[in-house]
Amino acid sequence: MKRICISLVLALSLNFPLSSSADDIPTDDMKEATGFGIGALIGGLIAGPPGAILGAASGAITGIKDAEKDRKLARLEKKLQDKSIQLAYLQQQFDKVRAHHEEHLQRVRQSNRQEQVQDISDGFSFSVYFRTGRSDIDPTLLPHIRDLAGLIQGLPDIKVMLEAHADKRGNKAYNRKLSEARA
């Protein structure tokens, strides 16, 4: 039994070079060697020489699997880093394009507003007709009047003049009140 333990210690010591630092040993080899050594030690302590052999083999396999997982994780982290850089670049490009389009849209809005002001400044008329002797507005015209009011409210420099008339069928006082009600 003593011989087996000495052989085991000797095998383990040959697996780990004493003169090199841990930085000189690749991580994958270190994991495999650590798994081999720990497996052999535990197997040897529990089941003797056959346990040492089985423990060393299973420890080495576990070390290899851990090393593969680490390599896979490193590849995935590298991919993630590359994708993060790519995403940052695309976000920057998107922000530039969005800013350019917002500037362009603002210029178009300003141009449209100036055209609207010019169109309105040139003058226009919107006629509303009433039934004889009445001042209520036809409900079908209300959406158009609201749209016109919204346009005018958005242009504070515009001056509006409302005119309302009545026909000559009534007396002057009645026609004046009717005209004011219509306006």
PDB file of C-alpha atoms in Angstrom:
ATOM      1  CA  MET A   1       0.000   0.000   0.000  1.00  0.00           C
ATOM      2  CA  LYS A   2       2.888   2.296   0.796  1.00  0.00           C
ATOM      3  CA  ARG A   3       4.339   1.663  -2.635  1.00  0.00           C
ATOM      4  CA  ILE A   4       1.086   2.564  -4.320  1.00  0.00           C
ATOM      5  CA  CYS A   5       0.807   5.821  -2.419  1.00  0.00           C
ATOM      6  CA  ILE A   6       4.413   6.710  -3.249  1.00  0.00           C
ATOM      7  CA  SER A   7       3.794   5.852  -6.909  1.00  0.00           C
ATOM      8  CA  LEU A   8       0.691   7.990  -6.870  1.00  0.00           C
ATOM      9  CA  VAL A   9       2.487  10.966  -5.320  1.00  0.00           C
ATOM     10  CA  LEU A  10       5.315  10.542  -7.819  1.00  0.00           C
ATOM     11  CA  ALA A  11       2.858  10.443 -10.745  1.00  0.00           C
ATOM     12  CA  LEU A  12       1.135  13.552  -9.497  1.00  0.00           C
ATOM     13  CA  SER A  13       4.377  15.420  -8.962  1.00  0.00           C
ATOM     14  CA  LEU A  14       5.476  14.615 -12.511  1.00  0.00           C
ATOM     15  CA  ASN A  15       2.204  16.024 -13.783  1.00  0.00           C
ATOM     16  CA  PHE A  16       2.877  19.445 -12.185  1.00  0.00           C
ATOM     17  CA  PRO A  17       6.253  21.024 -12.959  1.00  0.00           C
ATOM     18  CA  LEU A  18       7.709  22.564  -9.815  1.00  0.00           C
ATOM     19  CA  SER A  19       9.972  25.107 -11.472  1.00  0.00           C
ATOM     20  CA  SER A  20       7.349  26.898 -13.586  1.00  0.00           C
ATOM     21  CA  SER A  21       4.791  29.349 -12.387  1.00  0.00           C
ATOM     22  CA  ALA A  22       1.038  28.852 -12.811  1.00  0.00           C
ATOM     23  CA  ASP A  23       1.080  31.531 -15.526  1.00  0.00           C
ATOM     24  CA  ASP A  24       3.300  29.322 -17.711  1.00  0.00           C
ATOM     25  CA  ILE A  25       0.813  26.445 -17.727  1.00  0.00           C
ATOM     26  CA  PRO A  26      -2.112  26.841 -20.122  1.00  0.00           C
ATOM     27  CA  THR A  27      -5.440  26.971 -18.324  1.00  0.00           C
ATOM     28  CA  ASP A  28      -6.813  23.958 -20.216  1.00  0.00           C
ATOM     29  CA  ASP A  29      -3.807  21.792 -19.237  1.00  0.00           C
ATOM     30  CA  MET A  30      -4.048  23.035 -15.668  1.00  0.00           C
ATOM     31  CA  LYS A  31      -7.702  22.019 -15.400  1.00  0.00           C
ATOM     32  CA  GLU A  32      -7.017  18.599 -16.891  1.00  0.00           C
ATOM     33  CA  ALA A  33      -4.007  18.025 -14.613  1.00  0.00           C
ATOM     34  CA  THR A  34      -5.901  19.233 -11.563  1.00  0.00           C
ATOM     35  CA  GLY A  35      -8.808  16.940 -12.374  1.00  0.00           C
ATOM     36  CA  PHE A  36      -6.402  14.038 -12.921  1.00  0.00           C
ATOM     37  CA  GLY A  37      -4.573  14.644  -9.660  1.00  0.00           C
ATOM     38  CA  ILE A  38      -7.623  15.210  -7.490  1.00  0.00           C
ATOM     39  CA  GLY A  39      -9.417  12.234  -9.031  1.00  0.00           C
ATOM     40  CA  ALA A  40      -6.400   9.974  -8.510  1.00  0.00           C
ATOM     41  CA  LEU A  41      -5.929  11.125  -4.923  1.00  0.00           C
ATOM     42  CA  ILE A  42      -9.587  10.686  -3.943  1.00  0.00           C
ATOM     43  CA  GLY A  43      -9.888   7.386  -5.826  1.00  0.00           C
ATOM     44  CA  GLY A  44      -6.652   6.114  -4.253  1.00  0.00           C
ATOM     45  CA  LEU A  45      -7.752   7.049  -0.762  1.00  0.00           C
ATOM     46  CA  ILE A  46     -11.177   5.471  -1.152  1.00  0.00           C
ATOM     47  CA  ALA A  47     -10.519   2.374  -3.255  1.00  0.00           C
ATOM     48  CA  GLY A  48      -6.778   1.905  -3.445  1.00  0.00           C
ATOM     49  CA  PRO A  49      -4.874   1.474  -6.737  1.00  0.00           C
ATOM     50  CA  PRO A  50      -7.900   0.631  -8.933  1.00  0.00           C
ATOM     51  CA  GLY A  51      -9.706   3.636  -7.459  1.00  0.00           C
ATOM     52  CA  ALA A  52      -6.684   5.815  -8.154  1.00  0.00           C
ATOM     53  CA  ILE A  53      -6.695   4.783 -11.807  1.00  0.00           C
ATOM     54  CA  LEU A  54     -10.458   5.254 -12.188  1.00  0.00           C
ATOM     55  CA  GLY A  55     -10.352   8.475 -10.195  1.00  0.00           C
ATOM     56  CA  ALA A  56      -7.489   9.835 -12.300  1.00  0.00           C
ATOM     57  CA  ALA A  57      -9.327   8.985 -15.513  1.00  0.00           C
ATOM     58  CA  SER A  58     -12.621  10.495 -14.393  1.00  0.00           C
ATOM     59  CA  GLY A  59     -10.813  13.538 -12.966  1.00  0.00           C
ATOM     60  CA  ALA A  60      -8.976  14.056 -16.250  1.00  0.00           C
ATOM     61  CA  ILE A  61     -12.239  13.766 -18.195  1.00  0.00           C
ATOM     62  CA  THR A  62     -13.900  16.260 -15.866  1.00  0.00           C
ATOM     63  CA  GLY A  63     -10.949  18.619 -16.274  1.00  0.00           C
ATOM     64  CA  ILE A  64     -11.161  18.333 -20.072  1.00  0.00           C
ATOM     65  CA  LYS A  65     -14.899  19.070 -19.954  1.00  0.00           C
ATOM     66  CA  ASP A  66     -14.332  22.097 -17.709  1.00  0.00           C
ATOM     67  CA  ALA A  67     -11.620  23.371 -20.026  1.00  0.00           C
ATOM     68  CA  GLU A  68     -13.952  22.969 -23.018  1.00  0.00           C
ATOM     69  CA  LYS A  69     -16.677  24.859 -21.155  1.00  0.00           C
ATOM     70  CA  ASP A  70     -14.197  27.644 -20.414  1.00  0.00           C
ATOM     71  CA  ARG A  71     -13.154  27.826 -24.077  1.00  0.00           C
ATOM     72  CA  LYS A  72     -16.793  27.906 -25.142  1.00  0.00           C
ATOM     73  CA  LEU A  73     -17.544  30.638 -22.584  1.00  0.00           C
ATOM     74  CA  ALA A  74     -14.550  32.662 -23.795  1.00  0.00           C
ATOM     75  CA  ARG A  75     -15.759  32.362 -27.404  1.00  0.00           C
ATOM     76  CA  LEU A  76     -19.254  33.457 -26.398  1.00  0.00           C
ATOM     77  CA  GLU A  77     -17.882  36.396 -24.388  1.00  0.00           C
ATOM     78  CA  LYS A  78     -15.800  37.450 -27.410  1.00  0.00           C
ATOM     79  CA  LYS A  79     -18.877  37.230 -29.642  1.00  0.00           C
ATOM     80  CA  LEU A  80     -20.847  39.266 -27.126  1.00  0.00           C
ATOM     81  CA  GLN A  81     -18.138  41.896 -27.006  1.00  0.00           C
ATOM     82  CA  ASP A  82     -18.007  42.055 -30.829  1.00  0.00           C
ATOM     83  CA  LYS A  83     -21.797  42.333 -31.033  1.00  0.00           C
ATOM     84  CA  SER A  84     -21.806  45.057 -28.363  1.00  0.00           C
ATOM     85  CA  ILE A  85     -19.278  47.066 -30.370  1.00  0.00           C
ATOM     86  CA  GLN A  86     -21.329  46.525 -33.511  1.00  0.00           C
ATOM     87  CA  LEU A  87     -24.509  47.580 -31.707  1.00  0.00           C
ATOM     88  CA  ALA A  88     -22.849  50.745 -30.396  1.00  0.00           C
ATOM     89  CA  TYR A  89     -21.702  51.607 -33.926  1.00  0.00           C
ATOM     90  CA  LEU A  90     -25.179  50.992 -35.357  1.00  0.00           C
ATOM     91  CA  GLN A  91     -26.770  53.059 -32.573  1.00  0.00           C
ATOM     92  CA  GLN A  92     -24.411  55.916 -33.384  1.00  0.00           C
ATOM     93  CA  GLN A  93     -25.276  55.673 -37.084  1.00  0.00           C
ATOM     94  CA  PHE A  94     -28.981  55.530 -36.251  1.00  0.00           C
ATOM     95  CA  ASP A  95     -28.693  58.642 -34.071  1.00  0.00           C
ATOM     96  CA  LYS A  96     -26.931  60.510 -36.886  1.00  0.00           C
ATOM     97  CA  VAL A  97     -29.595  59.524 -39.427  1.00  0.00           C
ATOM     98  CA  ARG A  98     -32.416  60.400 -37.017  1.00  0.00           C
ATOM     99  CA  ALA A  99     -30.880  63.817 -36.287  1.00  0.00           C
ATOM    100  CA  HIS A 100     -30.487  64.467 -40.017  1.00  0.00           C
ATOM    101  CA  HIS A 101     -34.102  63.509 -40.698  1.00  0.00           C
ATOM    102  CA  GLU A 102     -35.369  65.613 -37.802  1.00  0.00           C
ATOM    103  CA  GLU A 103     -33.506  68.637 -39.181  1.00  0.00           C
ATOM    104  CA  HIS A 104     -34.919  67.975 -42.631  1.00  0.00           C
ATOM    105  CA  LEU A 105     -38.435  67.529 -41.243  1.00  0.00           C
ATOM    106  CA  GLN A 106     -38.102  70.788 -39.307  1.00  0.00           C
ATOM    107  CA  ARG A 107     -37.056  72.613 -42.496  1.00  0.00           C
ATOM    108  CA  VAL A 108     -40.016  71.116 -44.357  1.00  0.00           C
ATOM    109  CA  ARG A 109     -42.403  72.136 -41.567  1.00  0.00           C
ATOM    110  CA  GLN A 110     -41.002  75.667 -41.554  1.00  0.00           C
ATOM    111  CA  SER A 111     -41.281  75.849 -45.326  1.00  0.00           C
ATOM    112  CA  ASN A 112     -44.872  74.571 -45.234  1.00  0.00           C
ATOM    113  CA  ARG A 113     -45.735  77.073 -42.519  1.00  0.00           C
ATOM    114  CA  GLN A 114     -44.281  79.913 -44.569  1.00  0.00           C
ATOM    115  CA  GLU A 115     -46.258  78.741 -47.603  1.00  0.00           C
ATOM    116  CA  GLN A 116     -49.444  78.595 -45.522  1.00  0.00           C
ATOM    117  CA  VAL A 117     -48.854  82.073 -44.167  1.00  0.00           C
ATOM    118  CA  GLN A 118     -48.225  83.330 -47.700  1.00  0.00           C
ATOM    119  CA  ASP A 119     -51.364  81.620 -48.999  1.00  0.00           C
ATOM    120  CA  ILE A 120     -53.425  83.093 -46.196  1.00  0.00           C
ATOM    121  CA  SER A 121     -51.772  86.503 -46.561  1.00  0.00           C
ATOM    122  CA  ASP A 122     -52.793  86.560 -50.207  1.00  0.00           C
ATOM    123  CA  GLY A 123     -56.349  86.346 -48.943  1.00  0.00           C
ATOM    124  CA  PHE A 124     -59.052  83.781 -49.132  1.00  0.00           C
ATOM    125  CA  SER A 125     -62.677  83.550 -48.328  1.00  0.00           C
ATOM    126  CA  PHE A 126     -64.787  80.899 -46.754  1.00  0.00           C
ATOM    127  CA  SER A 127     -68.470  81.353 -47.286  1.00  0.00           C
ATOM    128  CA  VAL A 128     -71.163  80.035 -45.011  1.00  0.00           C
ATOM    129  CA  TYR A 129     -74.737  80.334 -46.155  1.00  0.00           C
ATOM    130  CA  PHE A 130     -77.682  80.543 -43.772  1.00  0.00           C
ATOM    131  CA  ARG A 131     -81.350  79.862 -44.177  1.00  0.00           C
ATOM    132  CA  THR A 132     -83.531  82.879 -44.389  1.00  0.00           C
ATOM    133  CA  GLY A 133     -83.999  84.545 -41.019  1.00  0.00           C
ATOM    134  CA  ARG A 134     -81.668  82.034 -39.233  1.00  0.00           C
ATOM    135  CA  SER A 135     -78.169  82.284 -37.735  1.00  0.00           C
ATOM    136  CA  ASP A 136     -77.427  78.617 -36.929  1.00  0.00           C
ATOM    137  CA  ILE A 137     -74.627  76.962 -38.910  1.00  0.00           C
ATOM    138  CA  ASP A 138     -75.266  73.807 -40.925  1.00  0.00           C
ATOM    139  CA  PRO A 139     -73.712  70.891 -38.883  1.00  0.00           C
ATOM    140  CA  THR A 140     -71.951  69.538 -41.988  1.00  0.00           C
ATOM    141  CA  LEU A 141     -69.835  72.734 -42.109  1.00  0.00           C
ATOM    142  CA  LEU A 142     -68.669  72.586 -38.477  1.00  0.00           C
ATOM    143  CA  PRO A 143     -65.654  70.258 -39.096  1.00  0.00           C
ATOM    144  CA  HIS A 144     -64.415  72.591 -41.855  1.00  0.00           C
ATOM    145  CA  ILE A 145     -64.833  75.639 -39.654  1.00  0.00           C
ATOM    146  CA  ARG A 146     -62.957  73.915 -36.814  1.00  0.00           C
ATOM    147  CA  ASP A 147     -60.092  73.023 -39.192  1.00  0.00           C
ATOM    148  CA  LEU A 148     -59.920  76.619 -40.383  1.00  0.00           C
ATOM    149  CA  ALA A 149     -59.973  77.897 -36.788  1.00  0.00           C
ATOM    150  CA  GLY A 150     -57.121  75.508 -35.881  1.00  0.00           C
ATOM    151  CA  LEU A 151     -55.061  76.749 -38.819  1.00  0.00           C
ATOM    152  CA  ILE A 152     -55.660  80.376 -37.893  1.00  0.00           C
ATOM    153  CA  GLN A 153     -54.829  79.758 -34.209  1.00  0.00           C
ATOM    154  CA  GLY A 154     -51.469  78.308 -35.274  1.00  0.00           C
ATOM    155  CA  LEU A 155     -50.641  81.540 -37.106  1.00  0.00           C
ATOM    156  CA  PRO A 156     -50.812  84.349 -34.538  1.00  0.00           C
ATOM    157  CA  ASP A 157     -49.638  87.025 -37.010  1.00  0.00           C
ATOM    158  CA  ILE A 158     -52.717  86.578 -39.202  1.00  0.00           C
ATOM    159  CA  LYS A 159     -55.514  89.088 -38.964  1.00  0.00           C
ATOM    160  CA  VAL A 160     -59.012  87.787 -39.534  1.00  0.00           C
ATOM    161  CA  MET A 161     -61.988  89.747 -40.706  1.00  0.00           C
ATOM    162  CA  LEU A 162     -65.470  88.285 -40.440  1.00  0.00           C
ATOM    163  CA  GLU A 163     -68.328  89.683 -42.435  1.00  0.00           C
ATOM    164  CA  ALA A 164     -71.921  88.682 -42.151  1.00  0.00           C
ATOM    165  CA  HIS A 165     -74.892  89.928 -44.122  1.00  0.00           C
ATOM    166  CA  ALA A 166     -78.607  89.567 -44.235  1.00  0.00           C
ATOM    167  CA  ASP A 167     -80.860  90.041 -47.219  1.00  0.00           C
ATOM    168  CA  LYS A 168     -83.117  93.040 -47.610  1.00  0.00           C
ATOM    169  CA  ARG A 169     -86.328  91.306 -46.616  1.00  0.00           C
ATOM    170  CA  GLY A 170     -86.380  92.521 -42.989  1.00  0.00           C
ATOM    171  CA  ASN A 171     -86.079  95.980 -41.487  1.00  0.00           C
ATOM    172  CA  LYS A 172     -82.633  97.461 -40.792  1.00  0.00           C
ATOM    173  CA  ALA A 173     -82.594  96.779 -37.021  1.00  0.00           C
ATOM    174  CA  TYR A 174     -83.657  93.143 -37.509  1.00  0.00           C
ATOM    175  CA  ASN A 175     -81.105  92.631 -40.329  1.00  0.00           C
ATOM    176  CA  ARG A 176     -78.310  94.157 -38.188  1.00  0.00           C
ATOM    177  CA  LYS A 177     -79.075  91.785 -35.274  1.00  0.00           C
ATOM    178  CA  LEU A 178     -79.295  88.840 -37.671  1.00  0.00           C
ATOM    179  CA  SER A 179     -75.942  89.780 -39.284  1.00  0.00           C
ATOM    180  CA  GLU A 180     -74.262  90.093 -35.865  1.00  0.00           C
ATOM    181  CA  ALA A 181     -75.680  86.699 -34.806  1.00  0.00           C
ATOM    182  CA  ARG A 182     -74.373  85.131 -37.992  1.00  0.00           C
ATOM    183  CA  ALA A 183     -70.915  86.638 -37.529  1.00  0.00           C
TER     184      ALA A 183
END
